Each structure stands twice: as C-alpha cells, then as structure tokens.
Short mmCIF file of C-alpha atoms (C1' of nucleotides) in Angstrom, two decimals:
data_model
loop_
_atom_site.label_atom_id
_atom_site.label_comp_id
_atom_site.label_asym_id
_atom_site.label_seq_id
_atom_site.Cartn_x
_atom_site.Cartn_y
_atom_site.Cartn_z
CA MET A 1 -8.58 17.19 -8.19
CA LEU A 2 -9.41 14.63 -10.84
CA PRO A 3 -10.19 15.73 -14.37
CA GLN A 4 -13.73 14.32 -14.28
CA PRO A 5 -15.49 15.72 -11.23
CA HIS A 6 -18.75 13.92 -11.94
CA GLU A 7 -17.10 10.53 -12.02
CA THR A 8 -15.16 11.52 -8.98
CA SER A 9 -18.25 12.05 -6.94
CA ALA A 10 -19.58 8.62 -7.85
CA ILE A 11 -16.29 7.19 -6.70
CA ARG A 12 -16.43 9.14 -3.46
CA ILE A 13 -19.91 7.81 -2.82
CA ALA A 14 -18.69 4.29 -3.42
CA LEU A 15 -15.85 4.79 -0.96
CA GLU A 16 -18.07 6.34 1.66
CA SER A 17 -20.66 3.61 1.29
CA VAL A 18 -18.15 1.07 2.52
CA GLY A 19 -16.88 3.25 5.33
CA CYS A 20 -13.58 4.32 3.80
CA ARG A 21 -12.05 7.71 4.20
CA CYS A 22 -12.07 9.57 0.92
CA THR A 23 -8.47 10.49 0.38
CA GLN A 24 -7.44 11.82 -2.96
CA GLN A 25 -5.12 8.86 -3.33
CA ARG A 26 -7.91 6.34 -2.96
CA VAL A 27 -10.20 8.30 -5.22
CA ALA A 28 -7.50 8.37 -7.87
CA VAL A 29 -6.66 4.69 -7.53
CA LEU A 30 -10.26 3.56 -7.70
CA GLY A 31 -10.87 6.06 -10.47
CA HIS A 32 -8.11 4.58 -12.54
CA LEU A 33 -9.43 1.08 -11.94
CA VAL A 34 -12.86 2.16 -13.11
CA GLN A 35 -11.54 3.87 -16.19
CA ALA A 36 -8.99 1.23 -17.18
CA ASP A 37 -10.62 -1.45 -19.25
CA GLY A 38 -7.74 -3.87 -18.84
CA HIS A 39 -6.37 -5.37 -15.66
CA PRO A 40 -3.66 -3.03 -14.45
CA THR A 41 -0.91 -4.10 -12.10
CA ALA A 42 -0.16 -2.12 -8.97
CA ASP A 43 2.68 -0.47 -10.83
CA ASP A 44 0.42 0.38 -13.78
CA VAL A 45 -1.90 2.11 -11.36
CA PHE A 46 1.05 3.84 -9.75
CA GLN A 47 2.34 5.18 -13.08
CA ALA A 48 -1.10 6.42 -14.08
CA VAL A 49 -2.01 8.00 -10.77
CA LYS A 50 1.35 9.70 -10.49
CA LEU A 51 0.24 11.96 -13.34
CA LEU A 52 -2.56 13.25 -11.11
CA ILE A 53 -0.78 13.11 -7.78
CA PRO A 54 2.96 13.33 -8.45
CA SER A 55 3.82 12.81 -4.81
CA ILE A 56 2.01 9.50 -4.42
CA SER A 57 4.12 6.49 -3.49
CA LEU A 58 3.92 2.92 -4.67
CA ALA A 59 3.34 1.75 -1.10
CA THR A 60 0.27 3.92 -0.91
CA VAL A 61 -1.03 2.42 -4.11
CA TYR A 62 -0.60 -1.04 -2.61
CA LYS A 63 -2.31 0.01 0.59
CA SER A 64 -5.16 1.61 -1.32
CA LEU A 65 -5.61 -1.46 -3.48
CA GLU A 66 -5.65 -3.68 -0.42
CA THR A 67 -8.21 -1.41 1.19
CA LEU A 68 -10.39 -1.53 -1.91
CA VAL A 69 -10.15 -5.30 -2.14
CA THR A 70 -10.98 -5.72 1.54
CA ALA A 71 -13.91 -3.35 1.20
CA GLY A 72 -15.20 -5.38 -1.72
CA LEU A 73 -14.79 -2.63 -4.28
CA ALA A 74 -12.02 -4.32 -6.22
CA THR A 75 -10.70 -7.78 -6.96
CA ARG A 76 -7.17 -9.03 -7.16
CA LEU A 77 -6.22 -11.43 -9.93
CA GLN A 78 -3.08 -13.19 -8.94
CA GLY A 79 -0.27 -13.63 -11.41
CA ASP A 80 0.90 -17.01 -12.54
CA THR A 81 4.18 -17.04 -10.67
CA GLY A 82 5.29 -15.13 -7.63
CA LEU A 83 7.40 -12.78 -9.71
CA VAL A 84 4.57 -11.84 -12.02
CA PRO A 85 2.71 -8.94 -10.44
CA ALA A 86 -0.94 -9.27 -9.44
CA ARG A 87 -3.57 -7.48 -11.47
CA TYR A 88 -6.57 -5.58 -10.20
CA GLU A 89 -10.02 -4.73 -11.43
CA VAL A 90 -13.15 -3.07 -10.20
CA ARG A 91 -15.63 -5.47 -8.73
CA GLY A 92 -18.68 -4.76 -10.80
CA HIS A 93 -21.02 -7.35 -12.19
CA GLY A 94 -18.66 -10.30 -12.23
CA HIS A 95 -17.09 -11.85 -15.22
CA HIS A 96 -14.95 -14.80 -16.08
CA HIS A 97 -11.44 -14.61 -17.32
CA LEU A 98 -10.13 -15.90 -20.57
CA ARG A 99 -6.38 -16.23 -20.22
CA CYS A 100 -4.32 -16.66 -23.34
CA LEU A 101 -1.42 -18.94 -22.57
CA LYS A 102 0.58 -17.64 -25.51
CA THR A 103 0.45 -13.93 -24.82
CA GLY A 104 -0.59 -13.65 -21.18
CA ARG A 105 -3.49 -11.47 -22.19
CA VAL A 106 -6.56 -11.71 -20.00
CA ASP A 107 -10.01 -11.04 -21.44
CA ASP A 108 -13.22 -10.60 -19.55
CA VAL A 109 -16.30 -12.58 -20.30
CA PRO A 110 -19.50 -11.33 -18.70
CA MET A 111 -20.80 -13.77 -16.16
CA ASN A 112 -24.17 -14.66 -14.80
CA PHE A 113 -23.66 -15.70 -11.22
CA ASP A 114 -26.00 -18.63 -10.95
CA PRO A 115 -25.28 -21.20 -8.25
CA GLU A 116 -27.79 -23.55 -9.85
CA LEU A 117 -25.81 -23.63 -13.06
CA ILE A 118 -22.63 -24.27 -11.17
CA ALA A 119 -24.22 -27.06 -9.21
CA LYS A 120 -25.29 -28.69 -12.43
CA LEU A 121 -21.74 -28.71 -13.69
CA ASP A 122 -20.95 -31.78 -11.71
CA PRO A 123 -22.77 -34.12 -9.32
CA GLU A 124 -19.89 -33.88 -6.90
CA ILE A 125 -20.17 -30.10 -6.73
CA GLU A 126 -23.90 -30.44 -6.26
CA SER A 127 -23.34 -32.72 -3.32
CA ARG A 128 -20.95 -30.31 -1.65
CA LEU A 129 -23.32 -27.43 -2.05
CA ARG A 130 -26.48 -29.20 -1.03
CA HIS A 131 -25.41 -31.74 1.54
CA GLN A 132 -22.14 -30.62 3.03
CA GLY A 133 -23.07 -27.13 4.09
CA PHE A 134 -20.79 -25.24 1.79
CA LYS A 135 -22.34 -21.85 1.20
CA LEU A 136 -21.35 -20.49 -2.18
CA THR A 137 -20.69 -16.77 -2.20
CA GLY A 138 -18.97 -16.59 -5.56
CA TYR A 139 -16.72 -18.33 -7.97
CA ARG A 140 -13.84 -17.68 -10.24
CA LEU A 141 -13.74 -19.36 -13.58
CA GLU A 142 -10.61 -19.02 -15.59
CA LEU A 143 -10.59 -20.46 -19.06
CA LEU A 144 -7.15 -21.40 -20.30
CA GLY A 145 -6.21 -21.72 -23.92
CA TYR A 146 -5.19 -19.58 -26.82
CA TYR A 147 -6.55 -17.70 -29.78
CA GLU A 148 -5.89 -19.52 -33.00
CA GLN A 149 -5.85 -16.38 -35.15
CA ALA A 150 -2.84 -14.15 -34.80
CA ASP A 151 -4.96 -11.13 -33.93
CA SER A 152 -4.39 -11.54 -30.23
CA ARG A 153 -2.16 -8.73 -29.21
CA GLU A 154 1.17 -9.28 -27.56
CA VAL A 155 0.23 -7.43 -24.44
CA GLU A 156 -3.12 -6.78 -22.90
CA PRO A 157 -4.43 -3.22 -23.10
CA SER A 158 -3.56 -0.67 -20.43
CA MET B 1 16.24 -44.62 -2.59
CA LEU B 2 12.64 -43.94 -1.72
CA PRO B 3 10.94 -46.07 0.92
CA GLN B 4 8.35 -47.44 -1.51
CA PRO B 5 10.19 -48.91 -4.50
CA HIS B 6 7.03 -49.96 -6.28
CA GLU B 7 5.61 -46.47 -6.26
CA THR B 8 9.00 -45.20 -7.24
CA SER B 9 9.04 -47.21 -10.42
CA ALA B 10 5.64 -45.85 -11.42
CA ILE B 11 7.02 -42.37 -10.88
CA ARG B 12 10.10 -43.14 -12.94
CA ILE B 13 7.90 -44.38 -15.74
CA ALA B 14 5.87 -41.17 -15.58
CA LEU B 15 9.02 -39.08 -15.78
CA GLU B 16 10.46 -41.08 -18.64
CA SER B 17 7.22 -40.96 -20.56
CA VAL B 18 7.53 -37.20 -20.82
CA GLY B 19 11.21 -37.29 -21.68
CA CYS B 20 12.61 -36.18 -18.34
CA ARG B 21 15.80 -37.49 -16.87
CA CYS B 22 15.07 -39.57 -13.80
CA THR B 23 17.12 -37.92 -11.13
CA GLN B 24 16.54 -38.93 -7.55
CA GLN B 25 15.55 -35.34 -6.81
CA ARG B 26 12.77 -35.33 -9.36
CA VAL B 27 11.59 -38.76 -8.31
CA ALA B 28 11.43 -37.61 -4.71
CA VAL B 29 9.64 -34.35 -5.53
CA LEU B 30 7.05 -36.00 -7.73
CA GLY B 31 6.77 -38.80 -5.20
CA HIS B 32 5.95 -36.35 -2.46
CA LEU B 33 3.40 -34.61 -4.64
CA VAL B 34 1.72 -37.94 -5.33
CA GLN B 35 1.68 -38.96 -1.71
CA ALA B 36 0.65 -35.60 -0.26
CA ASP B 37 -3.09 -35.24 -0.28
CA GLY B 38 -3.02 -31.50 0.33
CA HIS B 39 -1.46 -28.81 -1.80
CA PRO B 40 2.11 -28.42 -0.61
CA THR B 41 4.16 -25.32 -1.22
CA ALA B 42 7.64 -25.51 -2.67
CA ASP B 43 9.01 -25.22 0.82
CA ASP B 44 6.73 -27.98 2.10
CA VAL B 45 8.11 -30.22 -0.60
CA PHE B 46 11.62 -29.11 0.26
CA GLN B 47 11.21 -29.95 3.95
CA ALA B 48 9.73 -33.34 3.18
CA VAL B 49 12.22 -34.33 0.52
CA LYS B 50 15.15 -33.22 2.64
CA LEU B 51 14.41 -36.21 4.87
CA LEU B 52 15.15 -38.49 1.95
CA ILE B 53 17.87 -36.45 0.28
CA PRO B 54 19.46 -34.26 2.95
CA SER B 55 21.67 -32.48 0.44
CA ILE B 56 18.86 -31.27 -1.79
CA SER B 57 18.49 -27.52 -2.19
CA LEU B 58 15.39 -25.38 -2.38
CA ALA B 59 16.42 -24.13 -5.81
CA THR B 60 16.44 -27.69 -7.07
CA VAL B 61 12.95 -28.21 -5.72
CA TYR B 62 11.81 -25.14 -7.60
CA LYS B 63 13.51 -26.31 -10.76
CA SER B 64 12.02 -29.78 -10.42
CA LEU B 65 8.56 -28.39 -9.85
CA GLU B 66 8.87 -26.16 -12.87
CA THR B 67 10.02 -29.12 -14.93
CA LEU B 68 7.07 -31.17 -13.76
CA VAL B 69 4.62 -28.39 -14.50
CA THR B 70 6.07 -27.80 -17.95
CA ALA B 71 5.96 -31.53 -18.66
CA GLY B 72 2.32 -31.59 -17.66
CA LEU B 73 2.82 -33.85 -14.66
CA ALA B 74 1.97 -31.22 -12.05
CA THR B 75 -0.04 -28.06 -11.69
CA ARG B 76 0.76 -24.85 -9.91
CA LEU B 77 -1.94 -23.13 -7.85
CA GLN B 78 -0.94 -19.58 -7.27
CA GLY B 79 -1.33 -17.98 -3.89
CA ASP B 80 -3.61 -15.08 -3.22
CA THR B 81 -0.91 -12.44 -2.87
CA GLY B 82 2.59 -12.33 -4.22
CA LEU B 83 4.10 -13.15 -0.85
CA VAL B 84 1.94 -16.19 -0.32
CA PRO B 85 3.76 -19.10 -1.84
CA ALA B 86 2.33 -21.06 -4.75
CA ARG B 87 1.04 -24.56 -4.12
CA TYR B 88 1.54 -27.60 -6.25
CA GLU B 89 -0.34 -30.77 -6.98
CA VAL B 90 -0.10 -33.75 -9.25
CA ARG B 91 -2.01 -33.35 -12.44
CA GLY B 92 -4.23 -36.39 -12.38
CA HIS B 93 -7.81 -36.30 -13.39
CA GLY B 94 -8.41 -32.62 -12.81
CA HIS B 95 -10.49 -31.20 -10.05
CA HIS B 96 -11.98 -27.94 -8.96
CA HIS B 97 -11.08 -26.08 -5.85
CA LEU B 98 -13.39 -25.22 -3.04
CA ARG B 99 -11.82 -22.43 -1.09
CA CYS B 100 -13.19 -21.65 2.33
CA LEU B 101 -13.01 -17.92 2.91
CA LYS B 102 -13.12 -18.34 6.68
CA THR B 103 -10.29 -20.79 7.15
CA GLY B 104 -8.32 -20.61 3.93
CA ARG B 105 -8.69 -24.34 3.50
CA VAL B 106 -8.78 -25.59 -0.07
CA ASP B 107 -10.67 -28.76 -0.94
CA ASP B 108 -10.58 -30.67 -4.16
CA VAL B 109 -13.72 -31.52 -6.06
CA PRO B 110 -13.32 -34.06 -8.84
CA MET B 111 -13.92 -32.54 -12.22
CA ASN B 112 -15.07 -33.78 -15.56
CA PHE B 113 -13.28 -31.71 -18.13
CA ASP B 114 -16.03 -31.13 -20.62
CA PRO B 115 -15.75 -28.09 -22.88
CA GLU B 116 -19.36 -28.58 -23.93
CA LEU B 117 -20.56 -28.14 -20.38
CA ILE B 118 -18.44 -25.04 -19.99
CA ALA B 119 -19.75 -23.61 -23.22
CA LYS B 120 -23.29 -24.11 -21.97
CA LEU B 121 -22.55 -22.10 -18.84
CA ASP B 122 -23.03 -18.88 -20.69
CA PRO B 123 -23.90 -17.79 -24.21
CA GLU B 124 -21.04 -15.34 -24.14
CA ILE B 125 -18.54 -18.08 -23.38
CA GLU B 126 -20.04 -20.18 -26.09
CA SER B 127 -19.53 -17.37 -28.57
CA ARG B 128 -15.90 -16.98 -27.64
CA LEU B 129 -15.22 -20.64 -27.99
CA ARG B 130 -17.13 -21.22 -31.18
CA HIS B 131 -16.78 -18.02 -33.14
CA GLN B 132 -13.72 -16.21 -31.91
CA GLY B 133 -11.15 -18.93 -32.28
CA PHE B 134 -10.31 -19.39 -28.64
CA LYS B 135 -9.07 -22.94 -28.22
CA LEU B 136 -9.81 -24.20 -24.74
CA THR B 137 -7.08 -26.35 -23.24
CA GLY B 138 -8.31 -26.33 -19.69
CA TYR B 139 -9.99 -24.32 -17.03
CA ARG B 140 -9.76 -23.52 -13.39
CA LEU B 141 -12.90 -23.24 -11.37
CA GLU B 142 -12.59 -21.98 -7.87
CA LEU B 143 -15.69 -21.96 -5.72
CA LEU B 144 -15.62 -19.38 -2.99
CA GLY B 145 -17.67 -19.57 0.17
CA TYR B 146 -17.61 -21.21 3.52
CA TYR B 147 -18.76 -24.25 5.41
CA GLU B 148 -21.64 -23.47 7.71
CA GLN B 149 -20.81 -26.24 10.17
CA ALA B 150 -17.79 -25.67 12.38
CA ASP B 151 -16.13 -28.93 11.32
CA SER B 152 -13.92 -27.23 8.79
CA ARG B 153 -10.41 -27.39 10.08
CA GLU B 154 -8.33 -24.31 10.65
CA VAL B 155 -5.56 -25.25 8.26
CA GLU B 156 -5.59 -27.46 5.24
CA PRO B 157 -3.81 -30.77 5.59
CA SER B 158 -0.11 -31.12 4.76
"C1'" DC C 1 -8.67 17.85 17.39
"C1'" DT C 2 -8.12 12.91 16.85
"C1'" DG C 3 -7.57 8.89 14.59
"C1'" DT C 4 -6.44 7.43 10.14
"C1'" DC C 5 -3.65 7.72 6.06
"C1'" DT C 6 0.48 8.93 3.42
"C1'" DG C 7 5.34 8.82 1.99
"C1'" DC C 8 9.78 7.14 2.44
"C1'" DA C 9 13.05 3.66 2.91
"C1'" DA C 10 14.18 -0.62 4.25
"C1'" DA C 11 12.70 -5.31 5.12
"C1'" DA C 12 10.39 -9.60 4.03
"C1'" DC C 13 9.72 -13.37 1.07
"C1'" DT C 14 9.19 -16.14 -2.88
"C1'" DT C 15 11.23 -17.37 -7.01
"C1'" DT C 16 15.00 -17.15 -10.46
"C1'" DT C 17 19.71 -17.21 -12.18
"C1'" DG C 18 24.83 -18.09 -12.96
"C1'" DC C 19 28.31 -21.12 -12.56
"C1'" DA C 20 31.27 -24.86 -11.13
"C1'" DA C 21 30.91 -29.58 -9.77
"C1'" DG C 22 28.28 -33.93 -10.12
"C1'" DA C 23 25.30 -37.46 -12.02
"C1'" DG C 24 22.42 -39.80 -15.62
"C1'" DA C 25 22.22 -42.36 -20.17
"C1'" DT D 1 31.88 -39.16 -22.59
"C1'" DC D 2 28.68 -35.59 -23.06
"C1'" DT D 3 24.88 -33.35 -21.77
"C1'" DC D 4 21.63 -32.26 -18.40
"C1'" DT D 5 21.07 -31.43 -13.52
"C1'" DT D 6 22.33 -30.08 -8.92
"C1'" DG D 7 23.78 -27.03 -5.15
"C1'" DC D 8 25.17 -22.80 -3.54
"C1'" DA D 9 24.78 -18.03 -3.07
"C1'" DA D 10 23.34 -13.95 -4.69
"C1'" DA D 11 19.99 -11.36 -7.46
"C1'" DA D 12 15.47 -10.11 -8.98
"C1'" DG D 13 11.06 -8.61 -8.20
"C1'" DT D 14 6.73 -7.83 -5.81
"C1'" DT D 15 4.57 -6.73 -1.66
"C1'" DT D 16 4.72 -5.34 3.28
"C1'" DT D 17 6.10 -2.72 7.34
"C1'" DG D 18 7.57 1.03 10.71
"C1'" DC D 19 7.49 5.51 11.71
"C1'" DA D 20 7.10 10.53 11.50
"C1'" DG D 21 4.39 13.93 9.45
"C1'" DA D 22 -0.03 15.17 7.01
"C1'" DC D 23 -4.81 15.06 6.31
"C1'" DA D 24 -9.94 13.83 6.54
"C1'" DG D 25 -13.91 14.16 9.27
#
DNA sequence: CTGTCTGCAAAACTTTTGCAAGAGA
DNA sequence: TCTCTTGCAAAAGTTTTGCAGACAG
C-alpha cells in the first residue's frame, strides 16, 4: 500500500524482528520516520501518513509511535516544555543533538557510542561506571547553543 | 518569613543580582529548590511552598519557576512524555544526569563544563563547533543504564 | 478463529493566559 | 505611586484511555 514496496518490505522485516504485528498503520508510521530526515512530531507523522491512509487517527499514530519506541525501533525526543510536542526519530546508529536555542531547530551529529570516551569525560563519571555498578547502555548528549551565522533556518526541516 | 533567615538573605541576594523583584513567593520557590536535593516537579514545589505560604497558587509557582529559569538561576529537566511533569533544579555548578532505566531514579554527577573536552568527543562535533559557527552555551549529558546492585531505590528522593 | 489493533470521542494532565486585586521599590 | 506580581479560573495543547468493530496471523 505504500509507494515504495521495496522499502516497505525492509520495514516489515524490522517490525517482525521485534515481534510486532505488521499493520499498515505501523508500516506507514515507521516508513515516514525512516524517510523523514528531520524529527517529526506525532502530528507531523499524522499529517503525512494521512495521505497514504486517510482513515488513520491521531491516537493510532501515538500508539504506533509508543509501540515503536518500546520495541527499540524509534526514539522519542522530548520537547522543552510540556506544551511543546515530542519529536520522534528512527533509532539507527545513534547521534547527538545540536539544539539551536534561537530557532528550536535540532540537528543530528553522528555519534560513536564509546563508554570509554564517556568515562574519560570526568573522574566522577568514571567512578560511577567502574565502582558503583552502573551499567551504561546508552547516553544522550544534547549540545545547546546557537549558530552565529544567520543561515540557520527558522524551522527545522519536515 | 522562611524558617532560615540566613539562607533567605542569600536567596534574596541571588534574586536581586539578576534583577528580579524579591517577592516572598519567589524566595520560597527558589529556597525550596536550593534545599531539595532531588529534582522536584512544579507540583512538588507547590505542595512544599504551600506550607510556608498557604495562599500561593500553582500558577504562581509555574511563573516563578519560569522566571528563575529565564534568569539563569534554575534549570528545567523535561519529563520523558508530555504528561510527565518537568522537574526543576537550581543551576549551580552543572552536573550530568544518570538515569536508571529500571527505577526511573535520576542521579546527579558533578560536571566540569569544558567545551574542549566535548569537542574532543567526536571529530564531527569538533567540526560543528569550530567550522560551522555553532556557539556552545551548554550541554546536557544523560547517561542511560541501570545499577546492577539492588540498592537503587524505587523512587528518587523528594 | 482469536487475540491484537484501530478509530472515535472524551478524558487526563501539565502548563499557560487574562484580568482584577495586591504587594514591592 | 507606579509597575510588576499574584491568585483565580478557564483555556490551550499534547497525550492517553475505553470500547466496539476490524484486521493480522
């Protein structure tokens, strides 16, 4: 039902591999997440997927996103305040986030997940990881600041 | 009006130094943030401050917290979903957050804010910072994982 | 055929806002 | 006094839930 059947099958495989039922709604939601290079909100996903499945509801998009996040296929990036919607992205090879405080735009920066590097950041962190039994499964690094040139767009893509 | 007048005066000085009016509400809110060692939500602050100022309203707590954050005296840690309330903390010497995925507990880890160290984390980050005009004003590092011993409490303090 | 998922509408909840009354400087 | 702040109540906005019908496996 999606325009790109070959991508669709990769998505179906991903869903099946984590034990999810392959509904067209989930395929479409995950498909949009894969194809979107920005960080769409639930409503962004809803608007996009509605073009493929006009009958889909926003609640279903939320449920699908939650399913994907729980299954480890997607990640939720929370908004800054409670009224700012959360944003979602496919969980591929991780990356850091560069958040522009002027425009709200969020950029990805490819990340090498290296616990050793993180441990070296600070002796205190090293102590937690080595001596206090904290097992590190991942980390989120968000860099806050702003672009000095004016070429940062007002709104992030997608 | 607060039980500890000496702490109160330090708080008043902090408020004045950023050009805020010293209302008893703001003094009490900031005072609770200073004294709380966890990461209270707006409602936590409200409940605590109500003991000192019974007439205070939740909206005022929100407004005070926003004022403090804008003035740079406090920091907001957003919740994981939109319905999970944000948490607040005094902005002292920064720290990282160690979030236990089993219990939801969040620990602080003292941080040395050193852009050089961050730049060294990854060549890609370095490029952004040095060549693409992104001015770094801060960062948030959240370490995800879990404590292997069972001594991690079920709920974070306060 | 059976258990899971969807769609709808309403609820839940945090956070914000408007405005009159009150307090700080 | 004059402006900024509070308190109240209602609004705004995102996310969740309950339930009947639909669909995947």
